[in-house]
Each structure stands twice: as structure tokens, then as C-alpha cells.
Coordinates of C-alpha atoms in Angstrom, one line a residue:
Q13 CA -35.2 -3.1 -11.1
K14 CA -33.2 -2.3 -13.8
T15 CA -30.0 -4.6 -12.7
F16 CA -26.7 -4.5 -15.2
L17 CA -23.3 -6.1 -15.3
F18 CA -20.9 -4.0 -17.9
S19 CA -18.1 -5.1 -19.3
Q20 CA -15.7 -3.0 -21.8
E21 CA -14.4 -6.4 -23.0
Q22 CA -16.4 -8.5 -25.5
I23 CA -16.7 -11.1 -23.6
T24 CA -20.1 -13.4 -22.3
V25 CA -21.6 -11.0 -19.5
P26 CA -24.7 -11.2 -17.8
V27 CA -27.7 -8.9 -17.8
H28 CA -30.5 -9.6 -15.7
F29 CA -33.5 -7.6 -16.0
K30 CA -36.8 -8.2 -13.3
S31 CA -40.1 -8.0 -13.8
D32 CA -42.7 -9.7 -12.1
D33 CA -40.3 -12.7 -10.9
K34 CA -39.4 -13.3 -14.5
Y35 CA -36.1 -13.4 -15.9
F36 CA -34.0 -12.7 -18.8
Y37 CA -30.4 -13.6 -19.7
F38 CA -28.8 -12.0 -22.4
E39 CA -25.6 -12.9 -23.2
N40 CA -22.3 -12.5 -26.3
M41 CA -23.3 -8.9 -25.8
M42 CA -20.9 -6.1 -25.9
F43 CA -22.2 -3.1 -25.5
N44 CA -23.8 0.7 -27.3
F45 CA -26.7 -2.2 -27.7
L46 CA -30.6 -1.4 -28.6
C47 CA -32.9 -3.9 -26.6
S48 CA -35.9 -3.5 -28.3
A49 CA -38.7 -4.4 -26.6
L50 CA -39.1 -7.9 -24.3
L51 CA -42.6 -9.1 -23.8
V52 CA -43.0 -11.2 -20.7
A53 CA -45.9 -13.8 -19.8
S54 CA -47.1 -10.5 -17.3
A55 CA -48.7 -7.7 -17.6
Q56 CA -45.5 -5.7 -17.7
A57 CA -42.6 -5.5 -20.4
F58 CA -39.5 -3.9 -20.7
A59 CA -38.0 -1.4 -23.8
P60 CA -34.5 -0.5 -23.4
S61 CA -33.5 1.2 -26.5
V62 CA -30.1 2.2 -27.0
N63 CA -27.3 2.0 -29.5
V64 CA -26.8 -1.3 -31.9
E65 CA -24.5 -2.6 -33.3
R66 CA -25.6 -6.7 -34.1
P67 CA -28.7 -8.2 -33.0
Q68 CA -28.3 -9.6 -29.7
T69 CA -29.4 -13.3 -28.8
V70 CA -32.1 -13.9 -26.1
R71 CA -32.0 -16.1 -23.9
Y72 CA -35.4 -16.7 -21.3
M73 CA -34.0 -18.0 -17.7
A74 CA -37.9 -19.8 -16.7
D75 CA -39.5 -19.5 -12.9
E76 CA -39.2 -23.4 -11.7
E77 CA -42.8 -24.0 -13.3
A78 CA -41.5 -23.7 -16.5
A79 CA -39.3 -25.4 -19.3
P80 CA -35.7 -25.5 -18.2
S81 CA -33.4 -24.6 -21.4
A82 CA -32.0 -27.3 -23.3
V83 CA -28.2 -26.9 -22.7
K84 CA -26.9 -25.1 -19.4
P85 CA -23.9 -23.4 -20.1
L86 CA -20.6 -23.7 -17.6
R87 CA -20.3 -20.1 -15.9
I88 CA -16.8 -19.2 -15.3
G89 CA -16.7 -16.2 -12.6
T90 CA -13.6 -13.8 -12.9
R91 CA -12.3 -10.7 -12.0
G92 CA -12.5 -8.3 -14.9
S93 CA -8.8 -7.2 -14.7
P94 CA -7.0 -8.0 -18.3
L95 CA -4.8 -10.4 -16.0
A96 CA -7.8 -12.2 -14.4
L97 CA -9.6 -12.6 -17.8
A98 CA -6.5 -13.8 -19.3
Q99 CA -6.2 -17.0 -16.7
A100 CA -10.2 -16.9 -17.5
Y101 CA -9.9 -17.6 -21.0
E102 CA -7.0 -20.2 -19.9
T103 CA -8.9 -21.8 -17.9
R104 CA -11.1 -21.7 -21.4
K105 CA -9.5 -22.8 -23.8
R106 CA -8.4 -25.9 -20.7
L107 CA -11.8 -27.6 -20.9
I108 CA -12.8 -27.1 -25.2
A109 CA -9.1 -29.5 -25.8
N110 CA -10.6 -32.0 -22.6
F111 CA -14.6 -31.8 -23.5
P112 CA -14.9 -31.0 -27.6
E113 CA -18.8 -30.8 -26.9
L114 CA -17.9 -27.0 -24.7
E115 CA -17.1 -25.7 -27.8
A116 CA -20.5 -25.5 -29.5
E117 CA -21.3 -21.6 -29.5
G118 CA -23.1 -20.7 -25.8
A119 CA -22.0 -23.9 -24.2
I120 CA -18.9 -21.4 -21.4
E121 CA -19.4 -18.0 -20.3
I122 CA -17.5 -16.1 -18.7
C123 CA -18.9 -14.0 -16.1
V124 CA -17.7 -11.0 -14.5
M125 CA -17.5 -9.3 -11.4
K126 CA -15.6 -6.9 -10.0
T127 CA -14.3 -7.1 -5.6
Q128 CA -13.8 -4.4 -2.9
G129 CA -10.1 -4.8 -4.0
D130 CA -10.7 -4.4 -7.1
M131 CA -12.5 -1.1 -6.2
I132 CA -10.1 1.0 -3.9
L133 CA -7.1 1.5 -4.9
D134 CA -6.3 4.4 -3.1
K135 CA -5.3 2.0 0.4
S136 CA -2.4 -0.7 1.0
L137 CA -4.4 -4.6 1.0
M138 CA -2.9 -4.0 4.4
E139 CA -5.4 -1.0 5.6
L140 CA -8.5 -2.7 3.6
G141 CA -8.1 -5.8 5.6
G142 CA -6.3 -8.6 3.4
K143 CA -7.8 -11.5 3.7
G144 CA -10.0 -12.0 0.5
L145 CA -10.1 -8.2 -0.7
F146 CA -10.3 -10.4 -4.3
T147 CA -12.6 -12.9 -3.9
K148 CA -15.1 -12.5 -1.7
E149 CA -17.7 -11.2 -4.6
L150 CA -16.6 -14.6 -6.2
D151 CA -17.6 -16.8 -3.1
V152 CA -21.3 -15.0 -2.6
A153 CA -21.8 -15.2 -6.7
L154 CA -20.8 -19.3 -6.5
L155 CA -22.4 -20.1 -2.8
A156 CA -25.7 -18.0 -5.7
D157 CA -25.4 -20.4 -8.2
E158 CA -24.6 -17.7 -10.2
V159 CA -21.8 -18.8 -11.8
D160 CA -20.4 -22.7 -11.6
I161 CA -16.9 -22.3 -11.2
C162 CA -14.7 -19.1 -10.7
V163 CA -11.0 -18.9 -12.1
H164 CA -8.7 -17.4 -8.6
S165 CA -5.1 -16.3 -8.4
M166 CA -4.3 -18.6 -6.3
K167 CA -2.1 -16.1 -4.3
D168 CA -5.6 -13.7 -3.7
V169 CA -6.7 -16.7 -1.8
P170 CA -7.1 -16.9 1.9
T171 CA -6.1 -20.5 3.3
W172 CA -10.0 -20.9 4.5
L173 CA -12.9 -21.5 1.9
P174 CA -16.6 -21.1 2.3
E175 CA -18.8 -23.8 3.1
G176 CA -20.1 -25.6 0.1
T177 CA -17.3 -25.2 -1.9
I178 CA -13.9 -27.1 -2.8
L179 CA -10.3 -25.5 -4.8
P180 CA -9.5 -28.8 -6.6
C181 CA -7.8 -27.8 -9.5
N182 CA -4.5 -26.3 -10.2
L183 CA -3.5 -25.2 -13.5
P184 CA 0.7 -25.8 -14.7
R185 CA 2.1 -23.3 -13.1
E186 CA 4.1 -19.8 -15.0
E187 CA 7.5 -19.3 -13.4
S188 CA 6.8 -18.3 -10.0
N189 CA 9.6 -15.5 -9.3
D190 CA 9.1 -11.9 -9.4
A191 CA 10.1 -9.4 -12.1
F192 CA 12.6 -6.2 -11.0
I193 CA 11.3 -3.3 -13.6
Y194 CA 13.8 -0.4 -13.5
K195 CA 13.0 3.0 -15.1
D196 CA 15.2 2.8 -17.8
G197 CA 16.4 -0.3 -17.4
S198 CA 20.0 0.4 -16.5
V199 CA 19.9 -1.3 -12.3
K200 CA 19.2 -4.9 -13.2
R201 CA 19.6 -5.6 -9.5
I202 CA 18.4 -5.0 -5.5
E203 CA 21.6 -4.6 -4.7
D204 CA 22.5 -2.0 -6.8
L205 CA 19.6 0.7 -6.6
P206 CA 20.6 3.5 -5.3
D207 CA 20.1 4.9 -1.7
H208 CA 16.3 6.7 -1.2
S209 CA 15.9 5.1 -4.2
V210 CA 11.3 4.7 -4.4
I211 CA 10.1 1.6 -5.0
G212 CA 6.6 0.9 -6.2
T213 CA 4.9 -2.0 -4.6
A214 CA 1.8 -2.9 -2.6
S215 CA 2.8 -6.2 -1.1
L216 CA 4.2 -6.2 2.0
R217 CA 6.8 -9.0 1.5
R218 CA 8.0 -7.1 -1.0
Q219 CA 8.8 -4.1 0.7
A220 CA 10.5 -5.9 3.9
Q221 CA 12.8 -7.7 2.3
L222 CA 13.4 -4.9 -0.3
M223 CA 14.8 -3.3 3.4
A224 CA 16.5 -6.2 4.6
K225 CA 18.6 -5.4 1.9
N226 CA 19.0 -1.0 2.1
P227 CA 17.2 0.1 4.2
T228 CA 17.6 4.0 3.0
L229 CA 14.8 2.6 0.0
K230 CA 11.1 3.9 0.0
C231 CA 8.2 2.1 -0.7
V232 CA 5.2 3.2 -1.2
N233 CA 1.4 2.2 -2.0
F234 CA 1.9 0.7 -6.3
R235 CA -2.2 -0.9 -6.4
G236 CA -4.5 -1.3 -9.8
N237 CA -3.3 -3.6 -12.3
V238 CA -0.4 -4.0 -15.0
Q239 CA -0.4 -2.1 -17.5
T240 CA -1.4 1.6 -14.8
R241 CA 0.8 0.7 -12.4
L242 CA 4.0 0.7 -15.7
R243 CA 2.5 3.5 -17.1
K244 CA 3.2 4.9 -13.7
L245 CA 6.8 3.8 -13.1
D246 CA 7.1 4.7 -16.9
D247 CA 4.8 8.9 -15.7
G248 CA 8.2 9.3 -13.5
V249 CA 6.0 8.7 -9.8
V250 CA 8.5 5.5 -9.3
D251 CA 11.8 4.8 -9.9
A252 CA 11.4 0.6 -9.6
T253 CA 8.9 -1.8 -9.5
L254 CA 7.9 -5.9 -8.5
L255 CA 5.6 -7.5 -10.3
A256 CA 5.3 -11.2 -10.6
I257 CA 6.4 -12.7 -14.1
A258 CA 3.7 -15.5 -14.4
G259 CA 1.3 -11.6 -14.7
L260 CA 3.2 -10.2 -17.3
K261 CA 4.3 -13.9 -19.2
R262 CA 0.8 -14.4 -19.6
M263 CA -0.7 -12.0 -20.9
N264 CA 3.1 -11.4 -23.5
M265 CA 4.3 -8.4 -21.5
D266 CA 7.6 -10.0 -20.1
G267 CA 9.7 -8.2 -22.2
C268 CA 9.3 -4.6 -20.0
A269 CA 11.0 -7.2 -17.0
T270 CA 14.9 -5.4 -16.5
S271 CA 15.5 -8.8 -14.7
V272 CA 14.0 -12.2 -13.2
L273 CA 14.8 -11.7 -9.1
E274 CA 16.2 -15.6 -7.8
W275 CA 14.3 -16.4 -4.6
S276 CA 17.4 -15.8 -3.1
E277 CA 17.4 -12.7 -4.1
M278 CA 13.5 -11.4 -3.9
L279 CA 11.4 -15.5 -2.5
P280 CA 7.9 -15.1 -3.4
A281 CA 4.4 -14.8 -2.2
V282 CA 2.5 -18.6 -1.3
A283 CA 0.9 -19.9 -4.4
Q284 CA 2.5 -17.1 -6.8
G285 CA 2.4 -17.6 -9.9
A286 CA -0.1 -20.6 -9.6
I287 CA -3.7 -20.3 -11.4
G288 CA -7.1 -22.1 -9.3
I289 CA -10.1 -22.4 -9.4
Q290 CA -13.1 -23.4 -7.0
C291 CA -16.6 -24.8 -7.3
R292 CA -19.2 -25.8 -5.2
S293 CA -18.3 -28.9 -3.4
D294 CA -21.8 -30.4 -4.6
D295 CA -21.6 -30.2 -8.7
E296 CA -20.1 -32.8 -9.4
L297 CA -20.3 -32.0 -13.6
S298 CA -17.9 -28.8 -12.1
L299 CA -15.7 -31.2 -10.3
K300 CA -15.4 -33.6 -13.5
Y301 CA -14.5 -30.5 -15.2
L302 CA -12.1 -30.0 -13.0
A303 CA -10.9 -33.3 -13.1
A304 CA -9.2 -33.3 -16.0
L305 CA -7.8 -29.9 -15.5
N306 CA -5.6 -29.9 -12.1
H307 CA -1.8 -30.3 -13.0
P308 CA -1.3 -32.5 -9.6
E309 CA 2.8 -31.2 -9.3
T310 CA 1.3 -28.2 -8.9
K311 CA -1.3 -28.3 -7.1
T312 CA 1.1 -30.8 -4.1
C313 CA 3.2 -27.5 -4.2
V314 CA 0.3 -25.0 -3.8
D315 CA -0.8 -26.8 -1.2
C316 CA 2.6 -27.3 0.5
E317 CA 2.4 -23.6 0.7
R318 CA -0.5 -22.6 2.2
A319 CA 0.0 -24.9 4.7
F320 CA 2.7 -23.6 5.3
L321 CA 0.4 -19.6 5.2
E322 CA -1.9 -21.2 7.6
A323 CA 0.1 -22.1 10.3
L324 CA 1.5 -18.5 10.9
D325 CA -2.1 -17.2 10.3
G326 CA -0.5 -14.6 7.8
N327 CA -2.6 -12.1 6.7
C328 CA -1.8 -8.6 4.9
K329 CA 0.0 -7.1 7.6
T330 CA 3.0 -10.1 8.2
P331 CA 5.2 -10.0 5.4
I332 CA 5.3 -14.0 4.7
A333 CA 7.1 -15.6 1.9
G334 CA 7.1 -19.2 1.1
Q335 CA 7.5 -21.6 -2.3
A336 CA 7.7 -25.3 -2.8
R337 CA 9.3 -27.2 -6.0
I338 CA 9.8 -30.6 -6.6
V339 CA 13.2 -32.1 -7.0
D340 CA 14.0 -35.4 -8.5
G341 CA 11.1 -36.3 -6.7
E342 CA 11.7 -34.6 -3.5
V343 CA 9.3 -31.6 -2.3
L344 CA 12.0 -28.5 -1.3
F345 CA 10.2 -25.5 0.2
K346 CA 11.6 -22.8 1.9
G347 CA 9.7 -19.7 3.8
L348 CA 10.4 -16.8 5.9
I349 CA 8.3 -14.5 7.9
A350 CA 9.5 -10.9 8.2
M351 CA 9.3 -7.4 10.1
P352 CA 7.5 -5.0 7.5
N353 CA 10.5 -3.1 7.8
G354 CA 12.9 -5.7 7.1
S355 CA 14.9 -5.1 10.8
E356 CA 13.9 -8.8 11.3
L357 CA 14.2 -11.3 9.0
F358 CA 13.8 -15.4 9.6
E359 CA 14.1 -17.8 7.5
T360 CA 13.3 -21.4 7.2
E361 CA 14.0 -24.7 4.6
A362 CA 12.1 -27.9 4.9
K363 CA 11.3 -30.8 2.1
G364 CA 10.1 -34.7 1.7
A365 CA 7.6 -37.2 0.1
P366 CA 5.4 -35.1 -2.4
E367 CA 2.5 -37.4 -0.9
D368 CA 3.6 -35.3 2.7
A369 CA 2.9 -32.2 1.1
K370 CA 0.9 -30.5 3.7
E371 CA 2.5 -31.9 6.7
I372 CA 5.9 -30.5 5.3
G373 CA 4.2 -26.7 5.2
L374 CA 2.6 -27.4 8.0
K375 CA 5.7 -28.4 10.4
A376 CA 8.0 -24.9 8.5
G377 CA 5.6 -22.6 9.6
Q378 CA 5.0 -24.1 12.9
E379 CA 8.7 -24.6 13.5
L380 CA 9.4 -20.6 12.2
K381 CA 6.5 -19.4 14.4
E382 CA 8.0 -21.0 17.0
R383 CA 11.4 -19.9 16.9
V384 CA 10.1 -16.1 16.1
G385 CA 8.1 -16.8 19.3
D386 CA 5.0 -15.3 20.3
K387 CA 5.8 -11.1 21.5
F388 CA 6.7 -11.5 17.3
F389 CA 2.9 -12.5 16.0
E390 CA 1.8 -9.9 19.2
M391 CA 3.2 -7.2 17.9
M392 CA 1.7 -7.6 14.8
V393 CA -1.5 -7.6 15.4
E394 CA -1.6 -4.7 17.9
M395 CA 0.4 -2.3 15.2
S396 CA -2.2 -0.3 13.6
P397 CA -1.8 0.5 9.3
Q398 CA -0.9 3.5 10.2
Q399 CA 2.3 2.2 12.5
V400 CA 2.9 -0.6 9.9
L401 CA 3.2 1.9 6.8
G402 CA 5.3 4.5 9.3
Q403 CA 7.7 1.5 10.2
I404 CA 7.9 1.0 6.2
T405 CA 8.0 5.3 4.9
K406 CA 10.1 7.2 7.8

């Protein structure tokens, strides 16, 4: 039985062969390669044969009774999209800057894996179930000790984490606003969109706020990585789309934005623009590394926003937005919840000391939940994805 994890990126990718409980681990691989005969301590051997461009480095992962490798690499788990890889490499760069010993060849490995959210692109996130779509496979790998840390876009991370894991680190936050991109750049504001314009977005949060401004707009499911979405826009599939400016900046693509929307025009998602790094709660070495990378101001704001989301028990059928920032030593928070078609939209604001950030977010969510009423949430729970989509596209 042979299991391969391939990537088109020139990054470190693990490939495992199994024979009589012996494991082989290949690193620094870029495929079109030749693996010549691999000899093992058992009677079996593997000799896969394909074309090779350069010699490969092979490290034997021994059984418990065999001598361990002298240097254990720090394994970074990530999704394989261009944005996710950019974030993983940013993490690697910051680790090396803080811990020079990690600059040695093989000291850090980037381990790429696909999530359910990456593999199913013809359905909306709401139809797929929402929570954990971009993190579950990374969680499994982390708990199985296949990776040491996982790098996430924080807006994709559920408010609960699997037992045995912790998310102690947020890197400095990029600008959190949404970018508005119109097909020919002639329209720069949502308010100026022609009636019946078609907007490509997979986000109910964006859809609800768009339709609250103009109920004639038609929102269509728009999944895939940034490059795929921009290609669809160029092909005339939609008139406009919205993307997080943070992701565009991280890939040096922010020049394609027609405009950057203020919070008053489009309130961003909870934790948008923030990178989070997760590890096992008992992994003291990883915890040491991540403590050096954590940006306290970002973590304070993200904790406030996620507490707000947790209070509302938000899911992908509920349009929720929330952002916090620290101004003059005080946390300022703004949040909203809406019906998917924008017919009802409820907003809240709160402020307080940074050390009370979680409590600020929690109370804001509880206050909004009481103001909206149980009927609103009961209706959201009872609505099927088809009913929600019907509200949006009718």
C-alpha cells in the first residue's frame, strides 16, 4: 500500500510508503521524480520508478525501538491554496527570524493537505454545513502528530477547538476590510451598482449587507481560490465580487481592487484578516515558538470578535459580522446579524478595556441575541439551505 501527498508547489511535502510497519519519509520533493530501490530491514522492498530531475533526500522514520533522528523538523500544516501557502511561508519566515536555528536545511517542513472545503466547490458553504470545513483535516493531522502546528485564516476557524489543541498565537493583522472589484472598474461603491447586477460571493454576510442596500441585486455562489474568482469575473460570469483585501495584499494582488470598503459600507467577518496558529496543548516546544510570534493587540481583537460569534452560536446559515480595533487604549467593537436576504439587519456597538476583550464581545453578542429574539434564531435553524438560497436569489 502506497500513500502519496503531492503538491505542485516547490515546498516540503511528506510521502509515506508502508511495509511491515516500516515508514519512509521523503522531503524537499518536487514531482517528476525517480525513487530508486528503497531497501528496508524486512524482506520486502519498494522500487517505484519515474523520471527524476535531481537527487532526492530520504530520511528513515524508525520504529520505536530504533534510534530516532538527530533533528526533528518543525512540521507546519496548511491548506494548499496560494493564499494558505503564502500564510504558511510568512509563518516560516517569522519563526526563522525569532529562532535562527530553524534556518538550517530541513528544520522546518511545510505539509500540505486538502480539506473538505477545498474539494467541494460546486456547493455553498452553507449547504456543506459550514463549521470546520477548512480545518477538520488539519485538526486530525495535528492530533495524530503528523504536524506540529497548523496555520489558519482565523475567519475559517470554529469558535470551539478539538480537545488537546490550543490556538495561542495570532500574527500581526493585515487590513481587515473587504475589497470591492467591479468588472471594468467603473463602479467603485455598492450604492452605485446598477439594479439587478450579479454579484459573485459565497458569503451570506456579504450577501445580506449587499441586499440590505439594494434588494434587486442577485448574488450567486462564487467559490474557489482568489485567482479562480478573478478569472470568472474577467470571463463575465458576474458583474462584481468582494474579497478580503488582506488576502489580496498577502499575494501582492491588491492592485486588482476597485475600492476598499469601509466598515460602514460592508462590515467584515469575525477575525477577517488575521492569521492564527494552532498546536497541541501539551507541545511545549511549539508553544515556545508560538509565544514569540504572537501579536497581543491582534489576539485581543480576535478574541473579542470570536466571543461575540460564540454568544450568537453563529453558523454559515446566519449572516454575522464583527470587528474590533484598539483606539487610544480602548477596545471598540461593532457587530451585526441579519436575515440572508437583507430584509432585517441588527447592529450593536460596545467598548471597554483590552483586558476585558472577551467579555466585551460576549456581552455584545448576548445583548444582540436578546434584542433580535428567539424567533429569529428559530427561523434560521429551521430554514433549509434551499430556503435560504431562495430568499437570496428570488
